[in-house]
Amino acid sequence: MVVAVTRPTRLNISQAAVTHNVQQVRESAQASFVFLAVKANAYGFGLVPMSQAALAGGVDGLAVAVLDEGLALRQAGITAPILVLGITLPQYAKLLADNQVMATVGSLAWLETAAEYLSPDGPRLQVNLAVDTGMGRIGFRERATLETAIAYLKAHDDIFDYQSIMTHFSEADSTEEDYFHQQLHCWHALTDGLPMPPLVHLANSGAAMYHADEMPTDVIRAGTVVYGVEPSLGELRDDDYLEPVMTLETELVFVKRCHKGEGVSYGHTYYTEEGEWIGTVPVGYGDGLPRKMQGFEVIVNGERRPIVGKLAMDQMMISLPGELPIGTTVTIIGRQGDVENRLEDVADYVGLAPWEISTGLQERIYRQITD
């Protein structure tokens, strides 16, 4: 991994915004324990810096997609609870246990195989049981097999620590609630009356924000809401209760005055006007910006200015209002004065979901926590 610290392109994580958003979701759900999903490089915000900002902002644990992400957090000195949301191969059971990273389990067979790699002389493996109530991804689907797995954990409590149980809703942030209620009914049918562990977590961001009165929300798994993206994208709640977390900024590194009819970038899809000033900034599609952003208006000196010509891999060009000095800040996502581009604005422009934009941002972009 190469991080470009020598170019003036930065992804800033606002500590104040993270703290505000954590408080919003905790208060909405009345949760005493909040996991934040930091999978996929923390939705593209940066695994380690975003995790640090989240913990400083009040989250209690971190949820990752794969064990490697959890190990990277441990190597960075993070000691908070870590949950792997996906299935880890059972031969890594000892590695999970040694690093106190919680494994998600969806079958008795996984537990039986993992037991071969564990010893009563070593640390116990923390287990999170996944229950498939209709997401169709991973987890126990029948009450009898779930009950057998719980009994197996209790019979082998010298190597397993039954810490957690979960399900995941596929439509908790939709105006259509029938399937959500169908999943909730399935959860009760599969789990009511069974021994429950300390951490029982059903609610993702959408469920925490819109359905907290219908389910247990003492423990929740937050995601997009903490990153400042309204889970329903405004369908269920359109007030500005969240604060944008990400600012993506760069600077002008080259400025030129052009004659009429000069082509800009590959394929000359844009031609300049007489006397038009064009600025170049060091960021491009190789950093994860969609090439469809051509024409999107970034912010320069508090004014919207269009990206002109096709985005190159490492650079892109902007039409300027006049001659501006090298080093002038160019805000792609974020605010300058009264003018703001949100992550959602970029997503809307190119026709993608906000998290498709953010997860695409490459690790080459330097991330940092700001006030």
Coordinates of C-alpha atoms in Angstrom, one line a residue, residues 68-240:
D68 CA -7.5 -9.4 8.3
E69 CA -9.2 -6.1 8.9
G70 CA -9.5 -7.0 12.6
L71 CA -5.9 -7.9 12.8
A72 CA -4.9 -4.6 11.2
L73 CA -6.9 -2.8 14.0
R74 CA -5.1 -4.9 16.7
Q75 CA -1.7 -4.1 15.1
A76 CA -2.7 -0.4 15.2
G77 CA -3.1 -0.7 19.0
I78 CA -6.9 -0.8 19.1
T79 CA -8.1 -2.8 22.1
A80 CA -11.9 -2.4 21.7
P81 CA -14.1 -5.3 21.0
I82 CA -13.9 -6.4 17.3
L83 CA -16.5 -8.5 15.5
V84 CA -15.9 -10.2 12.1
L85 CA -19.2 -10.0 10.3
G86 CA -18.4 -12.6 7.6
I87 CA -17.5 -16.2 7.9
T88 CA -13.8 -16.9 8.7
L89 CA -12.4 -20.3 7.8
P90 CA -12.4 -22.4 10.9
Q91 CA -8.7 -23.2 10.7
Y92 CA -8.1 -19.6 11.8
A93 CA -10.0 -20.2 15.1
K94 CA -6.8 -19.9 17.1
L95 CA -5.7 -16.7 15.4
L96 CA -9.2 -15.3 16.2
A97 CA -8.9 -16.4 19.8
D98 CA -5.4 -15.2 20.3
N99 CA -6.3 -11.7 19.1
Q100 CA -9.6 -11.6 20.9
V101 CA -11.5 -11.1 17.6
M102 CA -15.1 -12.3 17.7
A103 CA -16.0 -14.9 15.0
T104 CA -19.4 -15.0 13.3
V105 CA -20.7 -18.6 13.0
G106 CA -23.6 -19.9 11.0
S107 CA -23.4 -23.7 11.4
L108 CA -22.6 -26.4 13.9
A109 CA -20.1 -27.9 11.5
W110 CA -18.0 -24.7 11.7
L111 CA -17.9 -25.0 15.5
E112 CA -16.9 -28.6 15.4
T113 CA -14.1 -28.0 13.0
A114 CA -12.9 -24.9 14.9
A115 CA -12.7 -27.0 18.1
E116 CA -9.9 -29.0 16.6
Y117 CA -7.7 -25.9 16.5
L118 CA -8.5 -24.6 20.0
S119 CA -7.2 -25.7 23.4
P120 CA -8.5 -25.3 27.0
D121 CA -5.0 -24.0 27.8
G122 CA -5.4 -21.1 25.4
P123 CA -7.8 -18.1 25.1
R124 CA -11.4 -19.0 24.4
L125 CA -12.8 -18.1 21.0
Q126 CA -15.5 -15.4 21.2
V127 CA -18.5 -16.5 19.1
N128 CA -21.2 -14.5 17.5
L129 CA -24.1 -16.7 16.1
A130 CA -25.7 -15.4 12.9
V131 CA -29.4 -16.1 12.4
D132 CA -30.8 -15.8 8.8
T133 CA -34.2 -14.3 9.1
G134 CA -34.5 -13.4 5.4
M135 CA -31.4 -11.6 4.3
G136 CA -30.4 -14.9 2.6
R137 CA -26.7 -14.5 3.2
I138 CA -25.3 -16.4 6.2
G139 CA -26.7 -17.9 9.4
F140 CA -28.9 -20.5 11.1
R141 CA -32.2 -21.0 9.4
E142 CA -33.9 -23.5 11.7
R143 CA -34.6 -23.3 15.4
A144 CA -33.5 -26.9 16.1
T145 CA -30.0 -26.4 14.6
L146 CA -29.6 -23.1 16.4
E147 CA -30.6 -24.7 19.7
T148 CA -28.1 -27.5 19.0
A149 CA -25.3 -25.0 18.3
I150 CA -26.0 -23.1 21.5
A151 CA -25.9 -26.4 23.5
Y152 CA -22.6 -27.2 21.8
L153 CA -21.1 -23.9 22.9
K154 CA -22.2 -24.3 26.4
A155 CA -20.9 -27.9 26.5
H156 CA -17.5 -26.6 25.3
D157 CA -17.2 -23.4 27.3
D158 CA -13.6 -24.2 28.0
I159 CA -12.7 -23.3 24.4
F160 CA -15.7 -21.2 23.3
D161 CA -17.2 -18.0 24.7
Y162 CA -20.8 -17.5 23.6
Q163 CA -20.7 -13.7 23.5
S164 CA -23.1 -12.6 20.8
I165 CA -26.1 -13.4 18.5
M166 CA -27.3 -11.3 15.5
T167 CA -29.5 -11.1 12.5
H168 CA -29.5 -8.6 9.6
F169 CA -32.5 -6.8 8.0
S170 CA -32.5 -6.3 4.3
E171 CA -35.2 -3.5 4.2
A172 CA -35.0 -1.7 7.5
D173 CA -34.6 1.7 5.7
S174 CA -37.5 1.4 3.3
T175 CA -41.0 2.9 3.3
E176 CA -42.2 -0.6 2.6
E177 CA -42.2 -2.4 6.0
D178 CA -43.9 -5.7 5.3
Y179 CA -40.6 -7.6 4.7
F180 CA -39.0 -6.0 7.7
H181 CA -41.8 -7.2 10.0
Q182 CA -41.7 -10.6 8.4
Q183 CA -38.0 -10.9 9.3
L184 CA -38.7 -9.6 12.8
H185 CA -41.4 -12.3 13.2
C186 CA -38.9 -14.9 12.0
W187 CA -36.3 -13.8 14.5
H188 CA -38.8 -14.3 17.4
A189 CA -39.8 -17.7 16.0
L190 CA -36.2 -18.8 15.8
T191 CA -34.9 -17.4 19.1
D192 CA -37.6 -16.7 21.7
G193 CA -36.9 -18.8 24.8
L194 CA -33.4 -19.9 23.8
P195 CA -30.4 -19.0 25.9
M196 CA -29.2 -15.5 24.9
P197 CA -25.6 -14.2 25.2
P198 CA -24.6 -10.7 26.5
L199 CA -24.7 -9.1 23.1
V200 CA -28.0 -9.4 21.2
H201 CA -27.9 -7.2 18.1
L202 CA -30.5 -7.0 15.4
A203 CA -30.5 -3.3 14.4
N204 CA -28.4 -1.9 11.6
S205 CA -28.5 1.9 11.0
G206 CA -32.0 1.8 9.4
A207 CA -33.5 -0.4 12.1
A208 CA -31.9 1.7 14.9
M209 CA -33.2 5.0 13.5
Y210 CA -36.7 3.9 12.4
H211 CA -37.7 0.8 14.3
A212 CA -36.1 1.1 17.8
D213 CA -39.5 0.7 19.5
E214 CA -40.1 -2.7 17.8
M215 CA -37.1 -4.7 18.8
P216 CA -34.2 -5.0 21.3
T217 CA -31.8 -2.1 20.6
D218 CA -29.6 -2.3 23.7
V219 CA -26.8 -3.4 21.3
I220 CA -26.8 -2.0 17.7
R221 CA -24.6 -2.2 14.6
A222 CA -24.3 1.3 13.1
G223 CA -23.0 2.0 9.7
T224 CA -23.9 4.7 7.2
V225 CA -25.6 6.9 9.8
V226 CA -22.3 7.4 11.7
Y227 CA -20.6 8.3 8.4
G228 CA -23.1 11.1 7.9
V229 CA -25.3 9.5 5.3
E230 CA -29.0 9.3 6.1
P231 CA -29.9 5.5 5.8
S232 CA -33.1 6.0 3.8
L233 CA -31.5 8.8 1.7
G234 CA -34.2 11.1 2.9
E235 CA -37.2 8.9 2.3
L236 CA -38.0 8.3 5.9
R237 CA -36.4 11.4 7.4
D238 CA -35.3 14.5 5.6
D239 CA -34.1 16.8 8.4
D240 CA -30.4 17.5 8.7

